């Protein structure tokens, strides 16, 4: 829900020296050449007076839970996002089981970071949080956001009553739009959130915002004041976030949600993760292949691989060949190679994309080595190889969220909207 708000907030904070609140967060770790930011929308009402609660339609419930949980992965100017449904059934930081959005109430940001990391295996580099009031203020600061509804949308609890067609949302309406749940389900809610993110990014990038000093100043103040970040998030990290934020309005942003099945456990409605499908998505974030935009055009069936055993243990090459065949790759030959210390993917220069696709599906990873001659792509199995599993690579056109246009409000607005 709040990814663009956060990105534009930090961009504004970096350029306008707006001061953000800071919080201690345990469990953060380095993600190598990528940055993984856990973006949280808190449903805390502590900063809202009664009039603001009524105006925003937030209800009167107190306590701290996460209304929205997103993981943003960044490398250079590329980004991808992964949404965690608030009702996702998980094992939380204290060992209890239940909805993921309760983790925040149990142990604050540190508990949520631990829960997400244990579930996905994805290291979290930084933490960012925005509250209800901050969200609404930023939407108002940029002059509102346009969305398109296939049919009217009404929900008393969310305080929205919107007509079909093109609708210009103010801050209060936008908050209801991204929080409404009764019109379909949690996946529909996530789909609308991800659509809103892209439309808000487009609005922020408009000359009416960037070239309007007053509006830019309002955005800077609203953005910076709305954010709470971990203490380690520094100027360089802010610059990386701002850089990635430029492309969020594009249609090419890879966007996913943890897949699952609706269920009732202990009397509570939850979403039980589909472990196999979820692992495919988690792995693509762990190894960074989700950021390789060309991967959807290249399929395993187009990649021919020679598999060689460089570990000295009999049968490893054959086992690897079987796993890769199951994942869709074409095996040209199987044999032995001189001993190597680590698993290596060797490739000719023109086959780099194929080598990246192959390396991304090896659970233990692999060293990429460019060669001038020999087979187009060769996998040399080393003693570090993990041959316990291999799955078909994640392709955007197969599983990219679920942010299906079949959900009301999730489709792109027409050009004249």
Coordinates of C-alpha atoms in Angstrom, one line a residue:
X1 CA 0.0 0.0 0.0
X2 CA 2.6 2.5 1.0
X3 CA 5.7 1.7 -1.0
X4 CA 5.6 4.8 -3.2
X5 CA 4.7 7.0 -0.2
X6 CA 7.8 5.7 1.5
X7 CA 10.0 6.1 -1.6
X8 CA 8.9 9.6 -2.3
X9 CA 9.1 10.4 1.4
X10 CA 12.8 9.4 1.6
X11 CA 13.5 11.1 -1.7
X12 CA 12.0 14.3 -0.3
X13 CA 13.8 13.8 3.0
X14 CA 17.1 13.4 1.2
X15 CA 16.7 16.5 -0.8
X16 CA 14.8 18.7 1.6
X17 CA 16.5 17.6 4.9
X18 CA 13.3 16.5 6.4
X19 CA 13.8 14.7 9.7
X20 CA 12.5 11.2 10.0
X21 CA 11.8 9.3 13.2
X22 CA 14.2 6.5 14.1
X23 CA 13.7 3.1 15.8
X24 CA 16.0 0.3 17.0
X25 CA 15.5 -2.8 14.9
X26 CA 17.2 -6.1 15.5
X27 CA 17.8 -8.8 12.9
X28 CA 18.7 -6.6 10.0
X29 CA 21.5 -8.0 7.8
X30 CA 23.5 -7.3 4.7
X31 CA 22.0 -8.5 1.4
X32 CA 25.2 -8.2 -0.7
X33 CA 24.9 -6.1 -3.9
X34 CA 21.1 -5.7 -3.3
X35 CA 19.1 -3.8 -0.7
X36 CA 16.0 -5.4 0.8
X37 CA 13.7 -2.9 2.6
X38 CA 10.8 -4.1 4.7
X39 CA 8.1 -1.5 4.2
X40 CA 5.3 -1.5 6.8
X41 CA 2.0 0.4 7.0
X42 CA 1.1 0.6 10.7
X43 CA -2.5 0.7 11.7
X44 CA -1.7 2.6 14.9
X45 CA -4.2 5.3 15.9
X46 CA -2.1 6.7 18.7
X47 CA -1.3 9.9 16.8
X48 CA -4.9 10.5 15.7
X49 CA -7.4 12.5 17.6
X50 CA -11.1 11.6 17.5
X51 CA -11.9 14.0 14.7
X52 CA -9.1 12.5 12.6
X53 CA -10.2 9.0 13.3
X54 CA -13.7 9.8 12.1
X55 CA -12.5 11.7 9.0
X56 CA -10.1 8.9 7.9
X57 CA -12.4 6.1 8.8
X58 CA -9.8 4.2 10.8
X59 CA -12.1 3.0 13.6
X60 CA -11.3 3.3 17.3
X61 CA -9.3 0.1 17.9
X62 CA -6.0 0.7 19.7
X63 CA -2.8 -1.4 19.6
X64 CA -0.1 -1.8 17.0
X65 CA -0.5 -4.1 14.0
X66 CA 0.8 -4.0 10.5
X67 CA -2.0 -3.1 8.0
X68 CA 0.4 -3.6 5.1
X69 CA 3.7 -5.5 4.7
X70 CA 5.9 -5.2 1.6
X71 CA 9.4 -6.2 0.8
X72 CA 11.2 -4.0 -1.7
X73 CA 14.3 -5.3 -3.4
X74 CA 16.6 -2.7 -5.0
X75 CA 19.7 -2.9 -7.2
X76 CA 20.7 0.1 -9.1
X77 CA 17.6 1.5 -10.8
X78 CA 15.8 -1.9 -10.7
X79 CA 13.3 -2.8 -8.1
X80 CA 10.8 -5.6 -7.3
X81 CA 8.2 -5.9 -4.6
X82 CA 6.7 -8.7 -2.6
X83 CA 3.5 -8.4 -0.6
X84 CA 2.7 -10.4 2.5
X85 CA -1.0 -10.7 3.0
X86 CA -1.9 -9.5 6.5
X87 CA -3.8 -12.7 7.3
X88 CA -0.9 -15.0 6.2
X89 CA -0.5 -17.9 8.6
X90 CA 3.0 -18.1 9.9
X91 CA 5.2 -19.0 12.8
X92 CA 6.0 -15.7 14.5
X93 CA 9.2 -14.6 16.3
X94 CA 8.1 -16.0 19.7
X95 CA 7.2 -19.4 18.3
X96 CA 3.4 -18.8 18.3
X97 CA 1.5 -19.4 15.1
X98 CA -1.2 -17.1 13.6
X99 CA -1.6 -14.1 11.3
X100 CA 1.6 -12.3 10.3
X101 CA 0.2 -8.9 11.1
X102 CA 0.2 -9.7 14.9
X103 CA 4.0 -10.1 14.9
X104 CA 4.4 -6.3 15.2
X105 CA 2.2 -6.2 18.3
X106 CA 4.2 -9.1 19.9
X107 CA 7.7 -7.5 19.5
X108 CA 7.6 -4.5 17.3
X109 CA 9.7 -4.1 14.1
X110 CA 12.3 -6.6 15.3
X111 CA 9.7 -9.4 15.7
X112 CA 8.3 -8.6 12.2
X113 CA 11.7 -8.6 10.6
X114 CA 12.5 -12.0 12.3
X115 CA 9.2 -13.4 11.2
X116 CA 9.6 -12.4 7.6
X117 CA 13.2 -13.6 7.4
X118 CA 12.3 -17.0 8.9
X119 CA 9.4 -17.5 6.6
X120 CA 11.2 -16.4 3.4
X121 CA 14.9 -16.8 4.0
X122 CA 15.3 -13.3 2.5
X123 CA 17.7 -11.1 4.5
X124 CA 16.1 -7.7 5.5
X125 CA 18.5 -4.8 5.1
X126 CA 16.4 -1.9 6.4
X127 CA 13.0 -1.1 7.9
X128 CA 10.6 1.7 7.0
X129 CA 7.2 2.4 8.5
X130 CA 4.4 4.9 7.7
X131 CA 1.1 5.5 9.5
X132 CA -2.5 6.3 8.4
X133 CA -2.2 10.0 8.8
X134 CA 1.1 10.2 7.0
X135 CA -0.3 8.3 4.0
X136 CA -3.3 10.5 3.7
X137 CA -1.2 13.7 4.0
X138 CA 1.2 12.6 1.2
X139 CA -1.6 11.8 -1.2
X140 CA -3.2 15.2 -0.5
X141 CA 0.3 16.9 -0.9
X142 CA 0.6 15.6 -4.5
X143 CA -2.9 16.7 -5.4
X144 CA -4.6 13.3 -5.3
X145 CA -4.4 10.1 -7.4
X146 CA -6.5 8.8 -10.3
X147 CA -7.8 5.2 -10.4
X148 CA -10.3 3.4 -12.5
X149 CA -13.2 1.4 -11.1
X150 CA -15.1 -1.2 -13.2
X151 CA -18.1 -0.9 -10.9
X152 CA -19.0 1.3 -7.8
X153 CA -17.1 0.6 -4.6
X154 CA -18.7 1.1 -1.3
X155 CA -17.7 0.1 2.3
X156 CA -19.0 1.8 5.4
X157 CA -16.1 0.5 7.5
X158 CA -13.5 1.9 5.1
X159 CA -15.6 5.2 4.7
X160 CA -15.7 5.1 0.9
X161 CA -18.5 5.3 -1.5
X162 CA -17.0 5.6 -5.0
X163 CA -18.7 5.6 -8.4
X164 CA -17.6 3.5 -11.4
X165 CA -15.2 5.0 -13.9
X166 CA -12.3 7.4 -13.4
X167 CA -12.1 8.6 -9.8
X168 CA -9.7 11.2 -8.4
X169 CA -8.9 10.0 -4.8
X170 CA -8.0 12.4 -2.1
X171 CA -6.0 11.3 1.0
X172 CA -9.0 10.0 2.9
X173 CA -10.5 8.2 -0.1
X174 CA -7.1 6.7 -1.0
X175 CA -6.7 5.3 2.5
X176 CA -10.1 3.6 2.2
X177 CA -9.3 2.3 -1.3
X178 CA -6.1 0.5 -0.3
X179 CA -7.6 -0.8 2.9
X180 CA -11.0 -2.0 1.8
X181 CA -11.5 -5.8 2.2
X182 CA -15.2 -6.5 2.1
X183 CA -15.6 -6.0 -1.7
X184 CA -13.6 -9.2 -2.4
X185 CA -10.6 -10.7 -0.6
X186 CA -7.1 -10.1 0.7
X187 CA -5.6 -10.7 -2.8
X188 CA -7.9 -8.1 -4.3
X189 CA -6.8 -5.8 -1.6
X190 CA -3.1 -6.4 -2.5
X191 CA -3.9 -6.0 -6.2
X192 CA -5.4 -2.5 -5.5
X193 CA -2.5 -1.5 -3.3
X194 CA 0.0 -2.4 -6.1
X195 CA -2.1 -0.6 -8.7
X196 CA -2.3 2.5 -6.4
X197 CA 1.5 2.4 -5.9
X198 CA 2.1 2.7 -9.6
X199 CA -0.5 5.4 -10.2
X200 CA 0.9 7.4 -7.2
X201 CA 4.4 7.1 -8.7
X202 CA 3.1 8.5 -12.0
X203 CA 1.5 11.4 -10.2
X204 CA 4.6 12.2 -8.2
X205 CA 6.7 12.2 -11.5
X206 CA 4.3 14.7 -13.2
X207 CA 5.6 18.2 -13.9
X208 CA 2.7 19.5 -11.9
X209 CA 4.4 18.1 -8.8
X210 CA 8.1 18.3 -9.6
X211 CA 8.0 21.8 -11.1
X212 CA 5.6 23.2 -8.5
X213 CA 7.7 24.4 -5.5
X214 CA 4.8 24.6 -3.1
X215 CA 3.6 21.1 -3.9
X216 CA 7.1 19.7 -3.8
X217 CA 7.7 21.4 -0.4
X218 CA 4.4 20.0 0.9
X219 CA 5.4 16.5 -0.4
X220 CA 8.8 16.8 1.3
X221 CA 7.3 17.8 4.6
X222 CA 4.5 15.2 4.6
X223 CA 6.9 12.5 3.4
X224 CA 9.6 13.0 5.9
X225 CA 7.3 13.6 8.8
X226 CA 5.3 10.4 8.0
X227 CA 8.3 8.0 8.1
X228 CA 10.0 5.9 10.8
X229 CA 13.2 4.2 9.8
X230 CA 15.8 1.9 11.4
X231 CA 18.8 3.8 12.7
X232 CA 21.2 2.4 10.1
X233 CA 19.4 3.8 7.1
X234 CA 21.8 6.4 5.9
X235 CA 22.1 9.0 3.1
X236 CA 23.5 6.5 0.6
X237 CA 20.6 4.1 1.3
X238 CA 18.1 7.0 0.9
X239 CA 19.7 7.8 -2.5
X240 CA 19.3 4.2 -3.6
X241 CA 15.7 4.2 -2.6
X242 CA 15.0 7.5 -4.4
X243 CA 16.8 6.2 -7.6
X244 CA 14.7 3.1 -7.6
X245 CA 11.5 5.1 -7.0
X246 CA 11.7 6.7 -10.4
X247 CA 10.7 3.6 -12.2
X248 CA 7.8 2.5 -9.9
X249 CA 5.2 4.1 -12.2
X250 CA 6.2 1.8 -15.1
X251 CA 4.4 -1.3 -16.0
X252 CA 7.6 -3.4 -15.9
X253 CA 7.9 -3.4 -12.0
X254 CA 7.9 -7.1 -11.0
X255 CA 5.2 -7.3 -8.3
X256 CA 4.3 -10.5 -6.3
X257 CA 2.2 -11.7 -3.4
X258 CA 2.9 -14.7 -1.2
X259 CA 0.4 -17.2 -2.6
X260 CA -1.8 -19.2 -0.3
X261 CA -5.2 -20.7 0.4
X262 CA -8.0 -19.3 2.5
X263 CA -8.6 -21.4 5.6
X264 CA -10.0 -21.3 9.2
X265 CA -7.5 -22.2 11.9
X266 CA -8.4 -21.8 15.6
X267 CA -11.6 -19.9 14.6
X268 CA -9.6 -17.3 12.7
X269 CA -9.7 -16.7 8.9
X270 CA -6.2 -17.0 7.6
X271 CA -4.2 -17.6 4.4
X272 CA -2.1 -20.7 4.5
X273 CA 1.0 -20.3 2.3
X274 CA 1.4 -22.5 -0.8
X275 CA 4.9 -23.7 0.2
X276 CA 6.0 -24.8 -3.3
X277 CA 4.9 -21.7 -5.1
X278 CA 6.0 -19.4 -2.3
X279 CA 9.5 -20.9 -2.4
X280 CA 9.8 -20.1 -6.1
X281 CA 9.1 -16.5 -5.4
X282 CA 11.3 -16.4 -2.2
X283 CA 14.2 -17.9 -4.1
X284 CA 14.0 -15.4 -6.9
X285 CA 14.4 -12.6 -4.3
X286 CA 17.2 -14.5 -2.4
X287 CA 19.3 -14.9 -5.5
X288 CA 18.3 -11.6 -7.2
X289 CA 16.9 -13.2 -10.3
X290 CA 13.7 -11.3 -9.8
X291 CA 15.5 -8.2 -11.0
X292 CA 16.6 -9.8 -14.3
X293 CA 13.9 -8.2 -16.5
X294 CA 14.7 -10.3 -19.5
X295 CA 14.2 -13.6 -17.8
X296 CA 10.5 -14.0 -18.9
X297 CA 11.7 -14.0 -22.5
X298 CA 14.2 -16.9 -21.9
X299 CA 12.9 -20.3 -20.8
X300 CA 14.8 -23.3 -19.6
X301 CA 13.7 -25.2 -22.7
X302 CA 15.9 -22.8 -24.7
X303 CA 19.0 -23.5 -22.6
X304 CA 21.3 -26.4 -23.5
X305 CA 23.7 -27.4 -20.7
X306 CA 26.6 -29.8 -20.4
X307 CA 26.9 -31.1 -16.8
X308 CA 30.3 -32.2 -15.4
X309 CA 31.3 -33.6 -12.1
X310 CA 34.1 -31.7 -10.5
X311 CA 33.5 -32.8 -6.9
X312 CA 34.9 -36.3 -7.2
X313 CA 31.8 -38.0 -5.7
X314 CA 30.4 -40.6 -8.1
X315 CA 26.9 -39.9 -9.6
X316 CA 26.7 -36.1 -8.9
X317 CA 26.6 -35.1 -12.5
X318 CA 23.8 -37.5 -13.3
X319 CA 21.8 -36.4 -10.3
X320 CA 22.2 -32.8 -11.3
X321 CA 21.2 -33.5 -14.9
X322 CA 18.0 -35.2 -13.7
X323 CA 17.1 -32.2 -11.5
X324 CA 17.8 -29.7 -14.3
X325 CA 15.8 -31.8 -16.7
X326 CA 12.8 -31.7 -14.3
X327 CA 13.2 -27.9 -14.2
X328 CA 13.0 -27.8 -18.0
X329 CA 16.6 -27.4 -19.1
X330 CA 18.0 -29.4 -22.0
X331 CA 21.0 -31.6 -21.1
X332 CA 23.6 -32.0 -23.9
X333 CA 26.0 -34.3 -22.2
X334 CA 27.1 -35.6 -18.7
X335 CA 30.7 -36.3 -17.7
X336 CA 33.6 -35.6 -15.4
X337 CA 35.9 -32.6 -15.0
X338 CA 39.0 -31.7 -13.1
X339 CA 38.3 -31.0 -9.4
X340 CA 36.9 -27.6 -8.6
X341 CA 36.5 -25.9 -5.2
X342 CA 33.1 -24.4 -6.0
X343 CA 30.2 -25.1 -8.4
X344 CA 30.9 -23.1 -11.6
X345 CA 28.8 -22.1 -14.6
X346 CA 31.0 -21.5 -17.6
X347 CA 29.6 -19.7 -20.6
X348 CA 30.6 -18.1 -23.8
X349 CA 30.0 -14.3 -23.9
X350 CA 26.9 -14.5 -26.1
X351 CA 25.3 -16.9 -23.6
X352 CA 25.4 -14.8 -20.5
X353 CA 21.6 -14.6 -20.1
X354 CA 21.4 -18.4 -20.3
X355 CA 24.2 -18.8 -17.7
X356 CA 22.4 -16.4 -15.3
X357 CA 19.1 -18.3 -15.7
X358 CA 20.9 -21.5 -14.9
X359 CA 22.8 -20.2 -11.9
X360 CA 19.7 -18.7 -10.5
X361 CA 18.1 -22.1 -10.1
X362 CA 20.9 -23.7 -8.1
X363 CA 20.0 -23.6 -4.4
X364 CA 23.7 -23.4 -3.4
X365 CA 24.5 -20.8 -6.0
X366 CA 27.4 -20.9 -8.5
X367 CA 30.4 -18.9 -9.7
X368 CA 29.9 -17.4 -13.2
X369 CA 33.0 -17.8 -15.4
X370 CA 33.1 -16.4 -19.0
X371 CA 35.1 -18.5 -21.4
X372 CA 36.2 -17.9 -25.0
X373 CA 35.7 -21.5 -26.3
X374 CA 34.1 -24.8 -25.5
X375 CA 30.5 -25.6 -24.9
X376 CA 28.0 -22.7 -24.9
X377 CA 27.0 -23.4 -21.2
X378 CA 28.7 -25.8 -18.9
X379 CA 27.8 -26.6 -15.3
X380 CA 30.7 -28.0 -13.3
X381 CA 29.5 -29.5 -10.0
X382 CA 31.6 -28.6 -7.0
X383 CA 31.7 -30.0 -3.4
X384 CA 29.4 -27.1 -2.3
X385 CA 26.6 -28.1 -4.6
X386 CA 23.1 -28.5 -3.1
X387 CA 21.3 -31.1 -5.2
X388 CA 18.4 -31.6 -2.8
X389 CA 16.0 -29.7 -5.0
X390 CA 15.7 -27.7 -8.2
X391 CA 12.6 -26.0 -9.5
X392 CA 11.6 -24.3 -12.7
X393 CA 12.6 -20.7 -12.7
X394 CA 10.2 -18.0 -11.8
X395 CA 8.7 -16.4 -14.9
X396 CA 6.9 -13.1 -14.7
X397 CA 4.2 -14.2 -17.2
X398 CA 3.4 -17.2 -15.0
X399 CA 3.0 -15.9 -11.5
X400 CA 3.5 -12.1 -11.5
X401 CA 0.9 -11.0 -9.1
X402 CA -2.0 -11.9 -9.0
X403 CA -2.4 -8.2 -9.2
X404 CA -5.0 -9.3 -11.7
X405 CA -7.1 -6.7 -13.4
X406 CA -10.0 -9.0 -12.5
X407 CA -10.2 -7.2 -9.2
X408 CA -12.2 -4.0 -9.1
X409 CA -9.8 -1.0 -9.1
X410 CA -6.7 -3.1 -9.9
X411 CA -6.5 -2.4 -13.7
X412 CA -4.7 0.5 -15.3
X413 CA -6.8 3.6 -15.9
X414 CA -7.4 4.5 -19.5
X415 CA -5.3 7.2 -21.1
X416 CA -8.0 9.9 -20.8
X417 CA -8.6 9.2 -17.1

